[in-house]
């Protein structure tokens, strides 16, 4: 991923200087690296960091769903519908499936289904501008 890609993903509120500074701080701490085989401006997360961040995201999303206040689902797409097939399938496997699995483990199949349906219904009652990525997630 390049800095420009990251800024595009974060949206217009992310300042270029702050993003560059954050990536450089992560690089100094060896949490991101610049692979030799990819463009010099590109960077990747260390595998262990990516796994940790993904696990935290899944936990936070499940907690928000259980509380009926899924703000992260409104603000961020967990699975990008417009992404290439292999990217979307990876996102489904690493994020979507674990969220569903954790919800079912903690609340049972029926409980998980009811929570998700209630959340979807709450988004339907909001103006389109306030729904964000919620219904798509």
mmCIF file of C-alpha atoms in Angstrom:
data_model
loop_
_atom_site.group_PDB
_atom_site.id
_atom_site.type_symbol
_atom_site.label_atom_id
_atom_site.label_comp_id
_atom_site.label_asym_id
_atom_site.label_seq_id
_atom_site.Cartn_x
_atom_site.Cartn_y
_atom_site.Cartn_z
ATOM 1 C CA UNK A 1 0.000 0.000 0.000
ATOM 2 C CA UNK A 2 1.225 3.507 -0.717
ATOM 3 C CA UNK A 3 0.738 6.649 1.358
ATOM 4 C CA UNK A 4 -1.672 7.922 -1.319
ATOM 5 C CA UNK A 5 -3.677 4.665 -1.078
ATOM 6 C CA UNK A 6 -3.845 4.984 2.709
ATOM 7 C CA UNK A 7 -4.982 8.612 2.557
ATOM 8 C CA UNK A 8 -7.674 7.655 0.026
ATOM 9 C CA UNK A 9 -8.882 4.870 2.345
ATOM 10 C CA UNK A 10 -8.937 7.127 5.403
ATOM 11 C CA UNK A 11 -10.941 9.815 3.644
ATOM 12 C CA UNK A 12 -10.652 13.554 3.235
ATOM 13 C CA UNK A 13 -10.274 14.286 6.960
ATOM 14 C CA UNK A 14 -6.863 12.546 7.060
ATOM 15 C CA UNK A 15 -4.084 15.062 6.512
ATOM 16 C CA UNK A 16 -1.180 13.909 4.373
ATOM 17 C CA UNK A 17 1.416 15.150 6.868
ATOM 18 C CA UNK A 18 -0.160 13.314 9.781
ATOM 19 C CA UNK A 19 -0.430 10.085 7.775
ATOM 20 C CA UNK A 20 3.205 10.260 6.614
ATOM 21 C CA UNK A 21 4.338 11.013 10.167
ATOM 22 C CA UNK A 22 2.330 8.080 11.565
ATOM 23 C CA UNK A 23 3.665 5.629 8.966
ATOM 24 C CA UNK A 24 7.243 6.775 9.597
ATOM 25 C CA UNK A 25 6.755 6.375 13.362
ATOM 26 C CA UNK A 26 5.478 2.834 12.784
ATOM 27 C CA UNK A 27 8.420 2.104 10.458
ATOM 28 C CA UNK A 28 10.934 3.315 13.083
ATOM 29 C CA UNK A 29 9.353 0.870 15.527
ATOM 30 C CA UNK A 30 9.590 -1.919 12.921
ATOM 31 C CA UNK A 31 5.799 -2.301 12.788
ATOM 32 C CA UNK A 32 5.667 -1.570 9.051
ATOM 33 C CA UNK A 33 8.208 -2.405 6.415
ATOM 34 C CA UNK A 34 9.021 -1.502 2.842
ATOM 35 C CA UNK A 35 9.288 -4.705 0.832
ATOM 36 C CA UNK A 36 12.150 -4.851 -1.677
ATOM 37 C CA UNK A 37 9.926 -6.357 -4.384
ATOM 38 C CA UNK A 38 7.332 -3.570 -4.319
ATOM 39 C CA UNK A 39 7.598 0.121 -5.177
ATOM 40 C CA UNK A 40 9.860 2.044 -2.842
ATOM 41 C CA UNK A 41 6.953 4.233 -1.693
ATOM 42 C CA UNK A 42 4.875 1.228 -0.651
ATOM 43 C CA UNK A 43 4.724 -0.320 2.799
ATOM 44 C CA UNK A 44 3.137 -3.307 4.513
ATOM 45 C CA UNK A 45 2.290 -4.194 8.094
ATOM 46 C CA UNK A 46 4.274 -6.885 9.835
ATOM 47 C CA UNK A 47 2.197 -10.087 9.865
ATOM 48 C CA UNK A 48 1.942 -10.195 13.650
ATOM 49 C CA UNK A 49 0.789 -6.549 13.727
ATOM 50 C CA UNK A 50 -1.825 -7.188 11.046
ATOM 51 C CA UNK A 51 -3.123 -10.202 12.972
ATOM 52 C CA UNK A 52 -3.294 -8.225 16.230
ATOM 53 C CA UNK A 53 -5.092 -5.261 14.631
ATOM 54 C CA UNK A 54 -7.546 -7.572 12.857
ATOM 55 C CA UNK A 55 -8.306 -9.427 16.104
ATOM 56 C CA UNK A 56 -8.910 -6.123 17.929
ATOM 57 C CA UNK A 57 -11.174 -4.909 15.118
ATOM 58 C CA UNK A 58 -13.247 -8.099 15.305
ATOM 59 C CA UNK A 59 -13.559 -7.770 19.104
ATOM 60 C CA UNK A 60 -14.563 -4.105 18.918
ATOM 61 C CA UNK A 61 -17.120 -4.693 16.174
ATOM 62 C CA UNK A 62 -18.673 -7.576 18.121
ATOM 63 C CA UNK A 63 -18.825 -5.469 21.298
ATOM 64 C CA UNK A 64 -20.475 -2.599 19.428
ATOM 65 C CA UNK A 65 -23.026 -4.921 17.821
ATOM 66 C CA UNK A 66 -23.845 -6.469 21.204
ATOM 67 C CA UNK A 67 -24.421 -2.972 22.646
ATOM 68 C CA UNK A 68 -26.514 -1.969 19.629
ATOM 69 C CA UNK A 69 -24.167 0.942 18.932
ATOM 70 C CA UNK A 70 -22.128 -0.166 15.943
ATOM 71 C CA UNK A 71 -20.351 3.117 15.214
ATOM 72 C CA UNK A 72 -17.361 1.441 13.575
ATOM 73 C CA UNK A 73 -19.683 -0.334 11.143
ATOM 74 C CA UNK A 74 -21.071 3.046 10.090
ATOM 75 C CA UNK A 75 -17.661 4.689 9.764
ATOM 76 C CA UNK A 76 -15.610 1.962 8.087
ATOM 77 C CA UNK A 77 -16.289 -0.668 5.461
ATOM 78 C CA UNK A 78 -15.168 -4.008 6.848
ATOM 79 C CA UNK A 79 -15.495 -5.719 3.486
ATOM 80 C CA UNK A 80 -15.089 -3.548 0.426
ATOM 81 C CA UNK A 81 -17.677 -4.544 -2.158
ATOM 82 C CA UNK A 82 -15.772 -2.823 -4.975
ATOM 83 C CA UNK A 83 -12.466 -4.554 -4.205
ATOM 84 C CA UNK A 84 -10.968 -7.243 -6.397
ATOM 85 C CA UNK A 85 -12.407 -10.694 -5.736
ATOM 86 C CA UNK A 86 -9.329 -12.025 -3.934
ATOM 87 C CA UNK A 87 -9.206 -8.957 -1.659
ATOM 88 C CA UNK A 88 -12.908 -9.188 -0.809
ATOM 89 C CA UNK A 89 -12.650 -12.936 -0.151
ATOM 90 C CA UNK A 90 -9.687 -12.357 2.155
ATOM 91 C CA UNK A 91 -11.605 -9.642 4.026
ATOM 92 C CA UNK A 92 -14.584 -11.988 4.383
ATOM 93 C CA UNK A 93 -12.332 -14.759 5.714
ATOM 94 C CA UNK A 94 -10.275 -12.592 8.088
ATOM 95 C CA UNK A 95 -12.938 -10.134 9.298
ATOM 96 C CA UNK A 96 -16.503 -11.057 8.310
ATOM 97 C CA UNK A 97 -16.425 -14.733 9.263
ATOM 98 C CA UNK A 98 -14.695 -14.162 12.644
ATOM 99 C CA UNK A 99 -17.236 -11.454 13.570
ATOM 100 C CA UNK A 100 -20.119 -13.790 12.817
ATOM 101 C CA UNK A 101 -18.409 -16.728 14.551
ATOM 102 C CA UNK A 102 -17.760 -14.683 17.716
ATOM 103 C CA UNK A 103 -21.309 -13.303 17.812
ATOM 104 C CA UNK A 104 -22.726 -16.826 17.478
ATOM 105 C CA UNK A 105 -20.367 -18.178 20.149
ATOM 106 C CA UNK A 106 -21.316 -15.459 22.631
ATOM 107 C CA UNK A 107 -25.029 -15.089 21.863
ATOM 108 C CA UNK A 108 -26.060 -18.251 20.013
ATOM 109 C CA UNK A 109 -27.279 -18.446 16.428
ATOM 110 C CA UNK A 110 -30.668 -16.885 17.177
ATOM 111 C CA UNK A 111 -29.226 -14.168 19.409
ATOM 112 C CA UNK A 112 -26.643 -13.157 16.812
ATOM 113 C CA UNK A 113 -29.288 -13.072 14.103
ATOM 114 C CA UNK A 114 -31.628 -10.958 16.240
ATOM 115 C CA UNK A 115 -28.884 -8.460 17.108
ATOM 116 C CA UNK A 116 -27.898 -8.052 13.467
ATOM 117 C CA UNK A 117 -31.504 -7.698 12.310
ATOM 118 C CA UNK A 118 -32.194 -5.092 15.013
ATOM 119 C CA UNK A 119 -29.109 -3.156 13.964
ATOM 120 C CA UNK A 120 -30.135 -3.281 10.313
ATOM 121 C CA UNK A 121 -33.622 -2.085 11.226
ATOM 122 C CA UNK A 122 -32.175 0.823 13.212
ATOM 123 C CA UNK A 123 -30.190 1.902 10.140
ATOM 124 C CA UNK A 124 -33.290 1.715 7.961
ATOM 125 C CA UNK A 125 -34.957 4.263 10.236
ATOM 126 C CA UNK A 126 -32.108 6.761 9.861
ATOM 127 C CA UNK A 127 -31.597 9.260 7.050
ATOM 128 C CA UNK A 128 -29.405 7.842 4.295
ATOM 129 C CA UNK A 129 -26.566 10.255 5.142
ATOM 130 C CA UNK A 130 -26.359 8.843 8.702
ATOM 131 C CA UNK A 131 -26.268 5.191 7.635
ATOM 132 C CA UNK A 132 -22.716 5.311 6.327
ATOM 133 C CA UNK A 133 -21.303 1.857 5.631
ATOM 134 C CA UNK A 134 -23.593 0.228 8.215
ATOM 135 C CA UNK A 135 -26.130 -1.534 5.998
ATOM 136 C CA UNK A 136 -23.422 -2.719 3.608
ATOM 137 C CA UNK A 137 -21.377 -4.210 6.407
#
